[in-house]
Amino acid sequence: MAFVGLLYAVAAPIQQETDGQPIIYGKGQVVGGMMTAEISYTRNSNPLYADDRVKEEDNSITGGTIKLGVDDASDEARVMLLGDVKEGEAGEETYHETGESAPYVGTGYIRVRRKDNKTSYIAYWVHKAIFGLGTESAKTKGQSIEWQTPTLEGSIMGVKNNPAGSFPRTQDVRQGERSARMDRQESGD
């Protein structure tokens, strides 16, 4: 199988998280045009030694990081993901941090897969993450334009409702269902 595309960076704020219950998300939205996605996991590495060898190993996921490269993070997404406050009149808006932690969100995207000359879609959903600004850099224009786009970085966290599988999940979706499924995921259905 080969992946040939990436679609729909979306996120929704967590409104309620109760032990043993599905997370309830607020209104979801498109973060920006999807360019890159990277998820890396932090794992326990805790061997149990007995009889001079490893008898058991805990290699469970304890957290992780997610990076979403987008063409441009919308103003609304910036407020939702980073917890920024927007002030000012139209055309003269300013954004600033509040000093508070950013809100917890669910976030996801779709990878386009091609196998046996057929296209399918894999939806990725991170149940709970908290985002912050990544490294910002800028370059001057030289002889040609070098596109400069933001990367949003977040910490992936476990959720209370599913201790056995509390980290990101994937699901195959058919072409006609791909954006509808992400819409449902954002709204908590």
Short mmCIF file of C-alpha atoms in Angstrom, two decimals:
data_model
loop_
_atom_site.label_atom_id
_atom_site.label_comp_id
_atom_site.label_asym_id
_atom_site.label_seq_id
_atom_site.Cartn_x
_atom_site.Cartn_y
_atom_site.Cartn_z
CA MET A 1 0.00 0.00 0.00
CA ALA A 2 1.18 3.51 -0.77
CA PHE A 3 -0.10 6.81 0.51
CA VAL A 4 -0.53 9.47 -2.16
CA GLY A 5 -2.24 12.40 -0.46
CA LEU A 6 -3.34 14.22 2.67
CA LEU A 7 -6.64 16.04 3.26
CA TYR A 8 -8.71 18.01 5.77
CA ALA A 9 -6.90 19.21 8.89
CA VAL A 10 -9.76 19.54 11.38
CA ALA A 11 -10.09 20.11 15.12
CA ALA A 12 -12.83 20.49 17.71
CA PRO A 13 -12.62 21.70 21.33
CA ILE A 14 -13.34 19.17 24.06
CA GLN A 15 -16.42 20.25 25.99
CA GLN A 16 -16.76 17.28 28.32
CA GLU A 17 -14.62 14.29 29.24
CA THR A 18 -16.13 11.85 31.73
CA ASP A 19 -14.73 8.50 32.86
CA GLY A 20 -16.23 5.66 30.84
CA GLN A 21 -18.10 7.96 28.43
CA PRO A 22 -17.27 9.18 24.92
CA ILE A 23 -15.70 12.63 24.75
CA ILE A 24 -18.13 15.41 23.82
CA TYR A 25 -16.64 17.88 21.35
CA GLY A 26 -17.75 21.40 20.53
CA LYS A 27 -18.13 22.77 17.01
CA GLY A 28 -15.33 21.52 14.79
CA GLN A 29 -13.63 23.47 12.07
CA VAL A 30 -11.06 23.21 9.34
CA VAL A 31 -7.67 24.32 10.68
CA GLY A 32 -6.17 25.12 7.28
CA GLY A 33 -5.22 23.48 4.01
CA MET A 34 -3.41 20.23 4.92
CA MET A 35 0.21 19.97 3.81
CA THR A 36 2.01 17.68 6.27
CA ALA A 37 1.19 15.59 9.34
CA GLU A 38 3.52 13.87 11.76
CA ILE A 39 2.63 11.82 14.83
CA SER A 40 5.27 10.37 17.11
CA TYR A 41 4.61 8.36 20.25
CA THR A 42 6.31 8.24 23.62
CA ARG A 43 6.39 4.69 24.95
CA ASN A 44 7.14 3.00 28.21
CA SER A 45 10.20 0.85 28.01
CA ASN A 46 10.04 -1.09 31.23
CA PRO A 47 11.40 -4.62 31.11
CA LEU A 48 10.85 -7.14 33.93
CA TYR A 49 13.99 -9.18 34.43
CA ALA A 50 13.90 -12.68 35.89
CA ASP A 51 16.26 -15.61 35.54
CA ASP A 52 18.85 -13.28 33.99
CA ARG A 53 16.64 -12.35 31.04
CA VAL A 54 13.67 -10.20 30.12
CA LYS A 55 10.45 -12.04 31.02
CA GLU A 56 7.92 -9.26 30.39
CA GLU A 57 8.00 -5.88 28.70
CA ASP A 58 5.70 -2.89 28.98
CA ASN A 59 5.85 -1.02 25.68
CA SER A 60 2.59 0.91 26.08
CA ILE A 61 2.05 4.40 24.71
CA THR A 62 2.27 7.11 27.35
CA GLY A 63 1.79 10.18 25.14
CA GLY A 64 3.10 11.69 21.97
CA THR A 65 3.39 14.70 19.73
CA ILE A 66 1.50 15.78 16.64
CA LYS A 67 2.62 18.33 14.06
CA LEU A 68 0.20 19.70 11.48
CA GLY A 69 1.66 21.63 8.58
CA VAL A 70 -1.02 23.82 7.02
CA ASP A 71 -1.04 26.44 4.29
CA ASP A 72 -2.40 29.01 6.75
CA ALA A 73 -4.06 28.59 10.13
CA SER A 74 -7.40 30.42 10.08
CA ASP A 75 -8.03 33.09 12.71
CA GLU A 76 -10.80 30.97 14.23
CA ALA A 77 -8.52 27.93 14.41
CA ARG A 78 -5.80 29.99 16.05
CA VAL A 79 -8.21 31.11 18.76
CA MET A 80 -9.55 27.57 19.27
CA LEU A 81 -6.24 25.68 19.16
CA LEU A 82 -3.92 28.11 20.91
CA GLY A 83 -6.37 29.82 23.24
CA ASP A 84 -5.40 33.23 21.82
CA VAL A 85 -7.67 36.20 22.35
CA LYS A 86 -8.71 38.25 19.32
CA GLU A 87 -9.17 42.00 19.89
CA GLY A 88 -9.78 45.02 17.70
CA GLU A 89 -11.96 46.03 14.80
CA ALA A 90 -12.08 44.30 11.42
CA GLY A 91 -8.82 44.86 9.57
CA GLU A 92 -7.03 45.90 12.78
CA GLU A 93 -7.30 42.70 14.81
CA THR A 94 -4.57 41.65 17.19
CA TYR A 95 -4.05 38.26 18.80
CA HIS A 96 -2.37 37.64 22.10
CA GLU A 97 -1.93 34.91 24.64
CA THR A 98 -3.99 35.01 27.79
CA GLY A 99 -1.43 33.42 30.07
CA GLU A 100 -3.80 30.46 30.42
CA SER A 101 -3.21 27.01 29.01
CA ALA A 102 -4.56 26.33 25.52
CA PRO A 103 -7.79 24.29 25.43
CA TYR A 104 -7.85 20.52 24.89
CA VAL A 105 -9.02 19.51 21.41
CA GLY A 106 -9.64 16.47 19.26
CA THR A 107 -7.95 16.71 15.88
CA GLY A 108 -7.64 14.66 12.73
CA TYR A 109 -6.93 14.37 9.05
CA ILE A 110 -7.35 11.94 6.16
CA ARG A 111 -4.59 10.13 4.26
CA VAL A 112 -5.25 9.08 0.70
CA ARG A 113 -4.13 5.50 -0.02
CA ARG A 114 -3.68 3.72 -3.32
CA LYS A 115 -3.52 -0.09 -3.38
CA ASP A 116 -4.14 -2.43 -6.32
CA ASN A 117 -4.98 0.63 -8.43
CA LYS A 118 -7.85 1.58 -6.07
CA THR A 119 -8.02 4.74 -4.00
CA SER A 120 -9.22 4.63 -0.41
CA TYR A 121 -9.05 6.96 2.55
CA ILE A 122 -7.75 6.45 6.10
CA ALA A 123 -9.12 8.82 8.73
CA TYR A 124 -6.80 9.60 11.64
CA TRP A 125 -8.27 11.03 14.82
CA VAL A 126 -6.41 12.08 17.96
CA HIS A 127 -8.95 12.09 20.78
CA LYS A 128 -7.14 14.60 22.99
CA ALA A 129 -4.30 17.03 22.32
CA ILE A 130 -3.14 20.44 23.46
CA PHE A 131 -1.43 22.74 20.95
CA GLY A 132 1.08 25.55 21.22
CA LEU A 133 3.00 27.66 18.77
CA GLY A 134 5.93 25.86 17.23
CA THR A 135 9.12 27.51 16.16
CA GLU A 136 8.45 30.54 13.98
CA SER A 137 10.90 31.62 11.33
CA ALA A 138 10.80 33.96 8.36
CA LYS A 139 12.93 34.54 5.27
CA THR A 140 13.19 37.38 2.83
CA LYS A 141 12.17 36.89 -0.77
CA GLY A 142 15.13 36.14 -3.02
CA GLN A 143 15.09 35.57 -6.77
CA SER A 144 12.09 33.29 -6.35
CA ILE A 145 9.40 32.83 -3.73
CA GLU A 146 10.06 30.31 -0.99
CA TRP A 147 6.72 29.47 0.60
CA GLN A 148 6.65 29.87 4.37
CA THR A 149 3.82 28.08 6.15
CA PRO A 150 2.99 27.42 9.82
CA THR A 151 3.38 24.15 11.65
CA LEU A 152 1.13 23.65 14.67
CA GLU A 153 2.63 21.42 17.35
CA GLY A 154 0.64 19.59 19.99
CA SER A 155 1.03 17.09 22.80
CA ILE A 156 -1.08 13.94 22.53
CA MET A 157 -2.71 12.75 25.74
CA GLY A 158 -4.59 9.68 26.86
CA VAL A 159 -8.33 9.86 27.41
CA LYS A 160 -10.44 8.65 30.30
CA ASN A 161 -13.04 6.76 28.25
CA ASN A 162 -10.85 4.05 26.77
CA PRO A 163 -7.87 2.93 28.87
CA ALA A 164 -7.06 0.00 26.56
CA GLY A 165 -6.82 2.08 23.38
CA SER A 166 -6.70 5.70 24.43
CA PHE A 167 -4.45 7.07 21.73
CA PRO A 168 -5.04 7.96 18.05
CA ARG A 169 -7.19 5.67 15.99
CA THR A 170 -7.55 5.15 12.28
CA GLN A 171 -10.42 3.93 10.18
CA ASP A 172 -10.84 3.12 6.49
CA VAL A 173 -13.47 5.29 4.84
CA ARG A 174 -14.96 5.22 1.36
CA GLN A 175 -14.52 8.19 -0.93
CA GLY A 176 -18.05 9.53 -0.51
CA GLU A 177 -17.83 9.27 3.26
CA ARG A 178 -14.48 10.92 3.88
CA SER A 179 -15.52 14.49 4.68
CA ALA A 180 -18.84 13.44 6.24
CA ARG A 181 -17.00 11.09 8.61
CA MET A 182 -14.61 13.86 9.66
CA ASP A 183 -17.59 16.17 10.20
CA ARG A 184 -19.22 13.55 12.47
CA GLN A 185 -15.95 12.97 14.33
CA GLU A 186 -15.55 16.70 14.96
CA SER A 187 -19.06 16.92 16.39
CA GLY A 188 -18.58 13.87 18.65
CA ASP A 189 -21.08 11.57 16.88
#
